[in-house]
Amino acid sequence: MTTRHGPGEDRPDPNLDALMRERRQLINLAYRLLGSLSEAEDAVQETYARWYAMSRRQQDAIESPGAWLTTVAGRVCLNMLGSARARRETYVGEWLPEPLPERAEWIGGRPGGAAADPADRVTLDESVGMAFLVVLDSMTPAERVAFILHDVFRLPFAEVAEIVGRTPAACRQLASSARRRVRESRSPAVPAARQLGIVREFKRAWEAKDIDALIGLLDPDAKAVADGGGLATTFLEPIDGGEQIARAWVELARHRLGGVALLERTVNGQPGLVVQQDGAIVTVFAFDVAGDRIKHIWVIRNPEKLRRWARG
């Protein structure tokens, strides 16, 4: 990559390697802030565009390019979150975060079939679990940014304040409010092997159309939410109650599972299921397991959010 600031200034950037090493961190940050990998990539691209819009003298005057990139990415994401709230008022049905496949399956890269750059991959941990992202989406943009920057990426509140445009004390309050929401929504930790076992039992019961077994695996107060974005058929309103969900899933099995494959997959670092039709993933199911029961099911069918998932 070169910088272009006038005649004779088209020359290689000696800091390119160091700048590109920041890309993965920026993608990790932006995905957690936006809940969408495609939007995260747009935010990071805009961040680098702003860097290269500066003159070489302006770039050289920046003591820590990495910190500068993080600050700008945070501001870009904050603006995008405000715009996203307005757009979602006209979104068809429920909006859910874009699900991430496990790294071994992440071969879809970008539209057109190009393989994903390793620097674009999101580090999978608790802070990208679907349950966590759904709670983040209930926060105000300022709460979300302050919380993620401080509690997840460990930026001091003085730096968070520069990004959010508020005082450090105000940012501390924002993060505290967000932290309280996360605590109130969090289920006790369930070992990964147990989560996998429950999801696997759910898959077997669903394929067998065993409504009693499904009811036994679902919390009585369970909730199922689907996102088709108006581009794929699904239920528009959440389904509340374990028995109601079980009946809906049995009905789905009777009418929709014929001719498709129901497969176990990792979704945002946790056990999940996908529906494969004609070699393509058309539905992703993410689960929140509390104790020995499923508390939430998130169904993503919007094809724009499934571009990263492997075929076959």
CSV table of C-alpha atoms in Angstrom, one decimal:
chain,number,residue,atom,x,y,z
A,1,MET,CA,0.0,0.0,0.0
A,2,THR,CA,1.2,3.5,-0.7
A,3,THR,CA,0.2,6.9,0.4
A,4,ARG,CA,-0.7,9.7,-2.0
A,5,HIS,CA,-0.6,13.2,-0.7
A,6,GLY,CA,0.5,15.1,-3.8
A,7,PRO,CA,3.0,15.0,-6.7
A,8,GLY,CA,6.0,12.9,-5.8
A,9,GLU,CA,4.5,11.6,-2.6
A,10,ASP,CA,3.3,8.2,-4.0
A,11,ARG,CA,5.7,6.0,-2.0
A,12,PRO,CA,5.5,2.9,0.1
A,13,ASP,CA,4.4,3.3,3.7
A,14,PRO,CA,7.2,2.0,6.0
A,15,ASN,CA,4.6,1.5,8.8
A,16,LEU,CA,2.3,-0.7,6.7
A,17,ASP,CA,3.2,-4.0,8.5
A,18,ALA,CA,2.7,-2.5,11.9
A,19,LEU,CA,-0.6,-1.0,10.9
A,20,MET,CA,-1.9,-4.2,9.3
A,21,ARG,CA,-1.0,-6.1,12.5
A,22,GLU,CA,-3.7,-4.0,14.2
A,23,ARG,CA,-6.4,-5.2,11.8
A,24,ARG,CA,-7.3,-8.3,13.8
A,25,GLN,CA,-7.7,-6.3,17.0
A,26,LEU,CA,-9.8,-3.8,15.2
A,27,ILE,CA,-12.1,-6.4,13.7
A,28,ASN,CA,-12.5,-8.1,17.1
A,29,LEU,CA,-13.4,-4.7,18.6
A,30,ALA,CA,-15.8,-3.7,15.8
A,31,TYR,CA,-17.7,-7.0,15.8
A,32,ARG,CA,-18.4,-6.8,19.5
A,33,LEU,CA,-19.5,-3.2,19.1
A,34,LEU,CA,-21.7,-3.8,16.1
A,35,GLY,CA,-22.8,-7.5,16.2
A,36,SER,CA,-22.2,-7.7,12.4
A,37,LEU,CA,-19.0,-8.9,10.8
A,38,SER,CA,-19.7,-7.2,7.5
A,39,GLU,CA,-20.4,-3.9,9.3
A,40,ALA,CA,-17.2,-4.5,11.4
A,41,GLU,CA,-15.2,-4.8,8.2
A,42,ASP,CA,-16.7,-1.6,6.8
A,43,ALA,CA,-15.9,0.2,10.1
A,44,VAL,CA,-12.3,-1.0,10.0
A,45,GLN,CA,-11.9,0.0,6.3
A,46,GLU,CA,-13.2,3.4,7.1
A,47,THR,CA,-10.7,3.7,10.0
A,48,TYR,CA,-7.8,2.9,7.7
A,49,ALA,CA,-9.1,5.2,5.0
A,50,ARG,CA,-9.0,8.0,7.6
A,51,TRP,CA,-5.4,7.1,8.4
A,52,TYR,CA,-4.3,7.3,4.8
A,53,ALA,CA,-6.2,10.5,4.2
A,54,MET,CA,-3.6,12.2,6.5
A,55,SER,CA,-0.3,13.5,5.2
A,56,ARG,CA,2.9,11.6,6.1
A,57,ARG,CA,3.8,14.5,8.5
A,58,GLN,CA,0.5,14.1,10.3
A,59,GLN,CA,1.0,10.3,10.5
A,60,ASP,CA,4.5,10.6,11.9
A,61,ALA,CA,3.3,13.0,14.6
A,62,ILE,CA,1.1,10.3,16.0
A,63,GLU,CA,2.9,8.6,18.9
A,64,SER,CA,0.9,5.4,18.9
A,65,PRO,CA,-0.7,4.5,15.6
A,66,GLY,CA,-2.4,1.5,17.2
A,67,ALA,CA,-4.1,3.6,19.8
A,68,TRP,CA,-5.1,6.1,17.2
A,69,LEU,CA,-6.7,3.4,15.1
A,70,THR,CA,-8.6,2.0,18.1
A,71,THR,CA,-9.9,5.5,19.0
A,72,VAL,CA,-11.1,6.2,15.4
A,73,ALA,CA,-12.6,2.7,15.0
A,74,GLY,CA,-14.5,3.2,18.3
A,75,ARG,CA,-15.9,6.5,17.1
A,76,VAL,CA,-16.8,5.1,13.7
A,77,CYS,CA,-18.6,2.2,15.4
A,78,LEU,CA,-20.4,4.6,17.8
A,79,ASN,CA,-21.8,6.5,14.8
A,80,MET,CA,-22.7,3.3,13.0
A,81,LEU,CA,-24.6,2.1,16.1
A,82,GLY,CA,-26.7,5.3,16.1
A,83,SER,CA,-27.5,4.8,12.4
A,84,ALA,CA,-28.3,1.1,12.9
A,85,ARG,CA,-30.9,1.9,15.6
A,86,ALA,CA,-32.8,4.0,13.1
A,87,ARG,CA,-32.5,1.4,10.3
A,88,ARG,CA,-33.8,-1.4,12.6
A,89,GLU,CA,-37.0,0.5,13.1
A,90,THR,CA,-38.0,-0.7,9.6
A,91,TYR,CA,-36.3,-4.1,9.9
A,92,VAL,CA,-38.7,-7.0,9.1
A,93,GLY,CA,-39.1,-9.0,12.3
A,94,GLU,CA,-36.5,-9.4,15.0
A,95,TRP,CA,-32.9,-8.4,14.5
A,96,LEU,CA,-30.2,-10.8,15.7
A,97,PRO,CA,-26.4,-10.5,15.6
A,98,GLU,CA,-24.6,-12.1,12.7
A,99,PRO,CA,-23.5,-15.7,13.8
A,100,LEU,CA,-19.9,-16.8,13.4
A,101,PRO,CA,-18.9,-20.3,12.4
A,102,GLU,CA,-16.0,-22.1,14.0
A,103,ARG,CA,-12.7,-21.1,12.5
A,104,ALA,CA,-12.2,-24.5,10.8
A,105,GLU,CA,-15.4,-23.8,8.9
A,106,TRP,CA,-14.7,-20.2,8.1
A,107,ILE,CA,-13.8,-20.6,4.5
A,108,GLY,CA,-16.4,-18.4,2.9
A,109,GLY,CA,-14.4,-15.2,3.3
A,110,ARG,CA,-16.1,-12.5,1.3
A,111,PRO,CA,-18.7,-12.5,-1.4
A,112,GLY,CA,-17.1,-13.9,-4.6
A,113,GLY,CA,-15.5,-16.9,-2.8
A,114,ALA,CA,-12.2,-15.3,-1.7
A,115,ALA,CA,-10.7,-17.0,1.3
A,116,ALA,CA,-10.9,-15.0,4.6
A,117,ASP,CA,-7.7,-13.3,5.7
A,118,PRO,CA,-6.6,-14.8,9.1
A,119,ALA,CA,-6.4,-11.2,10.3
A,120,ASP,CA,-10.1,-10.8,9.7
A,121,ARG,CA,-11.1,-13.7,12.0
A,122,VAL,CA,-12.7,-12.9,15.3
A,123,THR,CA,-11.3,-14.4,18.5
A,124,LEU,CA,-14.1,-16.5,19.9
A,125,ASP,CA,-14.6,-16.2,23.6
A,126,GLU,CA,-17.5,-15.4,26.0
A,127,SER,CA,-17.8,-11.9,24.7
A,128,VAL,CA,-19.0,-13.1,21.3
A,129,GLY,CA,-21.4,-15.7,22.6
A,130,MET,CA,-24.9,-15.1,21.1
A,131,ALA,CA,-26.4,-14.5,24.6
A,132,PHE,CA,-23.8,-11.8,25.3
A,133,LEU,CA,-24.3,-10.1,22.0
A,134,VAL,CA,-28.1,-10.0,22.4
A,135,VAL,CA,-27.7,-8.3,25.7
A,136,LEU,CA,-25.2,-5.8,24.2
A,137,ASP,CA,-27.8,-5.0,21.5
A,138,SER,CA,-30.3,-3.9,24.3
A,139,MET,CA,-27.9,-1.2,25.5
A,140,THR,CA,-27.6,2.4,24.3
A,141,PRO,CA,-24.7,2.9,21.8
A,142,ALA,CA,-22.7,4.8,24.5
A,143,GLU,CA,-23.2,2.1,27.1
A,144,ARG,CA,-22.1,-0.6,24.7
A,145,VAL,CA,-19.0,1.3,23.5
A,146,ALA,CA,-18.0,2.2,27.0
A,147,PHE,CA,-18.5,-1.3,28.4
A,148,ILE,CA,-16.7,-3.1,25.5
A,149,LEU,CA,-13.8,-0.7,25.4
A,150,HIS,CA,-13.2,-0.8,29.2
A,151,ASP,CA,-14.4,-4.3,30.4
A,152,VAL,CA,-13.4,-6.4,27.4
A,153,PHE,CA,-10.5,-4.4,25.8
A,154,ARG,CA,-9.3,-2.9,29.1
A,155,LEU,CA,-9.0,0.7,27.9
A,156,PRO,CA,-8.8,3.2,30.8
A,157,PHE,CA,-11.8,5.4,31.2
A,158,ALA,CA,-9.7,8.5,30.2
A,159,GLU,CA,-9.3,6.9,26.7
A,160,VAL,CA,-12.9,5.7,26.6
A,161,ALA,CA,-14.0,9.2,27.3
A,162,GLU,CA,-12.1,10.5,24.2
A,163,ILE,CA,-14.0,8.0,22.0
A,164,VAL,CA,-17.5,8.4,23.5
A,165,GLY,CA,-17.2,12.1,23.9
A,166,ARG,CA,-18.2,12.2,27.6
A,167,THR,CA,-16.3,12.6,30.8
A,168,PRO,CA,-14.4,9.7,32.3
A,169,ALA,CA,-16.9,9.7,35.2
A,170,ALA,CA,-19.8,9.5,32.8
A,171,CYS,CA,-18.2,6.6,31.0
A,172,ARG,CA,-17.6,4.8,34.3
A,173,GLN,CA,-21.4,5.1,34.9
A,174,LEU,CA,-22.2,3.9,31.4
A,175,ALA,CA,-20.0,0.8,31.8
A,176,SER,CA,-21.4,0.1,35.3
A,177,SER,CA,-25.0,0.2,33.9
A,178,ALA,CA,-24.0,-2.1,31.1
A,179,ARG,CA,-22.2,-4.4,33.5
A,180,ARG,CA,-25.4,-4.7,35.6
A,181,ARG,CA,-27.4,-5.7,32.5
A,182,VAL,CA,-24.9,-8.4,31.7
A,183,ARG,CA,-24.9,-9.7,35.2
A,184,GLU,CA,-28.7,-9.8,35.4
A,185,SER,CA,-29.0,-11.7,32.1
A,186,ARG,CA,-26.2,-14.2,32.6
A,187,SER,CA,-27.0,-17.8,33.3
A,188,PRO,CA,-24.7,-19.9,35.6
A,189,ALA,CA,-21.8,-21.4,33.5
A,190,VAL,CA,-22.5,-24.8,32.0
A,191,PRO,CA,-19.5,-27.0,30.9
A,192,ALA,CA,-19.1,-27.1,27.2
A,193,ALA,CA,-19.4,-30.9,27.1
A,194,ARG,CA,-22.8,-30.6,28.9
A,195,GLN,CA,-24.0,-27.9,26.5
A,196,LEU,CA,-23.0,-30.1,23.6
A,197,GLY,CA,-24.9,-33.0,25.1
A,198,ILE,CA,-28.1,-31.0,25.6
A,199,VAL,CA,-28.0,-29.6,22.1
A,200,ARG,CA,-27.4,-33.1,20.7
A,201,GLU,CA,-30.3,-34.5,22.7
A,202,PHE,CA,-32.4,-31.6,21.3
A,203,LYS,CA,-31.4,-32.5,17.8
A,204,ARG,CA,-32.4,-36.1,18.3
A,205,ALA,CA,-35.7,-35.3,19.8
A,206,TRP,CA,-36.5,-32.8,17.1
A,207,GLU,CA,-35.7,-35.2,14.3
A,208,ALA,CA,-37.8,-37.9,16.1
A,209,LYS,CA,-40.6,-35.3,16.5
A,210,ASP,CA,-40.7,-36.3,20.2
A,211,ILE,CA,-42.6,-33.4,21.7
A,212,ASP,CA,-42.3,-34.8,25.3
A,213,ALA,CA,-38.5,-35.1,25.0
A,214,LEU,CA,-38.3,-31.5,23.6
A,215,ILE,CA,-40.4,-30.2,26.4
A,216,GLY,CA,-38.1,-31.9,28.9
A,217,LEU,CA,-35.0,-30.2,27.3
A,218,LEU,CA,-36.6,-26.7,27.3
A,219,ASP,CA,-36.9,-24.4,30.3
A,220,PRO,CA,-40.6,-23.7,31.0
A,221,ASP,CA,-39.9,-20.0,30.4
A,222,ALA,CA,-37.7,-20.5,27.3
A,223,LYS,CA,-37.9,-18.1,24.4
A,224,ALA,CA,-37.2,-18.6,20.7
A,225,VAL,CA,-36.4,-15.6,18.5
A,226,ALA,CA,-35.9,-15.7,14.7
A,227,ASP,CA,-34.3,-13.4,12.2
A,228,GLY,CA,-35.2,-13.7,8.6
A,229,GLY,CA,-34.8,-10.0,7.7
A,230,GLY,CA,-37.7,-10.2,5.3
A,231,LEU,CA,-35.5,-12.3,3.0
A,232,ALA,CA,-36.3,-15.8,4.4
A,233,THR,CA,-39.5,-17.3,5.8
A,234,THR,CA,-39.6,-17.6,9.6
A,235,PHE,CA,-41.8,-16.7,12.6
A,236,LEU,CA,-41.8,-12.9,13.1
A,237,GLU,CA,-42.7,-12.7,16.8
A,238,PRO,CA,-40.8,-14.5,19.5
A,239,ILE,CA,-42.2,-17.8,20.8
A,240,ASP,CA,-42.5,-17.8,24.6
A,241,GLY,CA,-42.6,-21.0,26.8
A,242,GLY,CA,-41.0,-24.4,26.5
A,243,GLU,CA,-44.1,-26.2,25.5
A,244,GLN,CA,-45.0,-23.7,22.8
A,245,ILE,CA,-41.5,-23.9,21.4
A,246,ALA,CA,-41.6,-27.7,21.4
A,247,ARG,CA,-44.9,-27.7,19.5
A,248,ALA,CA,-43.6,-25.2,16.9
A,249,TRP,CA,-40.4,-27.3,16.4
A,250,VAL,CA,-42.3,-30.5,15.9
A,251,GLU,CA,-44.5,-28.6,13.3
A,252,LEU,CA,-41.3,-27.5,11.6
A,253,ALA,CA,-40.0,-31.1,11.6
A,254,ARG,CA,-43.2,-32.2,9.9
A,255,HIS,CA,-43.0,-29.7,7.1
A,256,ARG,CA,-39.4,-28.5,6.8
A,257,LEU,CA,-36.9,-31.1,7.7
A,258,GLY,CA,-37.6,-33.4,4.7
A,259,GLY,CA,-34.8,-33.2,2.2
A,260,VAL,CA,-32.5,-31.1,4.4
A,261,ALA,CA,-29.7,-32.1,6.8
A,262,LEU,CA,-29.6,-31.0,10.4
A,263,LEU,CA,-26.0,-30.7,11.5
A,264,GLU,CA,-24.1,-30.0,14.7
A,265,ARG,CA,-21.9,-26.9,14.4
A,266,THR,CA,-20.1,-24.4,16.6
A,267,VAL,CA,-21.9,-21.1,16.6
A,268,ASN,CA,-20.0,-18.1,18.2
A,269,GLY,CA,-17.8,-20.5,20.1
A,270,GLN,CA,-20.7,-22.6,21.5
A,271,PRO,CA,-22.6,-25.8,20.4
A,272,GLY,CA,-25.3,-25.1,17.9
A,273,LEU,CA,-27.1,-26.5,14.9
A,274,VAL,CA,-27.4,-25.6,11.2
A,275,VAL,CA,-29.8,-26.6,8.4
A,276,GLN,CA,-28.1,-27.5,5.2
A,277,GLN,CA,-30.1,-27.5,2.0
A,278,ASP,CA,-28.6,-28.3,-1.5
A,279,GLY,CA,-25.1,-28.0,0.0
A,280,ALA,CA,-25.7,-24.6,1.5
A,281,ILE,CA,-26.3,-23.5,5.1
A,282,VAL,CA,-29.7,-21.8,5.2
A,283,THR,CA,-30.4,-21.6,8.9
A,284,VAL,CA,-28.2,-21.3,12.0
A,285,PHE,CA,-29.5,-22.1,15.5
A,286,ALA,CA,-27.7,-20.7,18.6
A,287,PHE,CA,-28.6,-21.9,22.1
A,288,ASP,CA,-28.4,-20.6,25.6
A,289,VAL,CA,-28.2,-23.5,28.1
A,290,ALA,CA,-28.9,-22.9,31.8
A,291,GLY,CA,-28.5,-25.9,34.1
A,292,ASP,CA,-29.9,-28.9,32.2
A,293,ARG,CA,-32.4,-26.9,30.1
A,294,ILE,CA,-32.3,-24.7,27.0
A,295,LYS,CA,-33.3,-21.1,28.0
A,296,HIS,CA,-33.0,-19.4,24.6
A,297,ILE,CA,-33.0,-20.4,21.0
A,298,TRP,CA,-31.9,-17.9,18.3
A,299,VAL,CA,-32.7,-18.7,14.7
A,300,ILE,CA,-30.8,-16.8,12.0
A,301,ARG,CA,-32.2,-17.3,8.5
A,302,ASN,CA,-31.4,-13.9,6.9
A,303,PRO,CA,-29.1,-15.0,4.0
A,304,GLU,CA,-27.1,-11.8,4.3
A,305,LYS,CA,-25.9,-12.9,7.8
A,306,LEU,CA,-25.0,-16.4,6.6
A,307,ARG,CA,-22.4,-15.6,4.0
A,308,ARG,CA,-19.5,-16.7,6.2
A,309,TRP,CA,-20.8,-20.2,6.6
A,310,ALA,CA,-19.2,-23.1,4.7
A,311,ARG,CA,-20.9,-24.9,1.9
A,312,GLY,CA,-20.9,-28.7,2.2
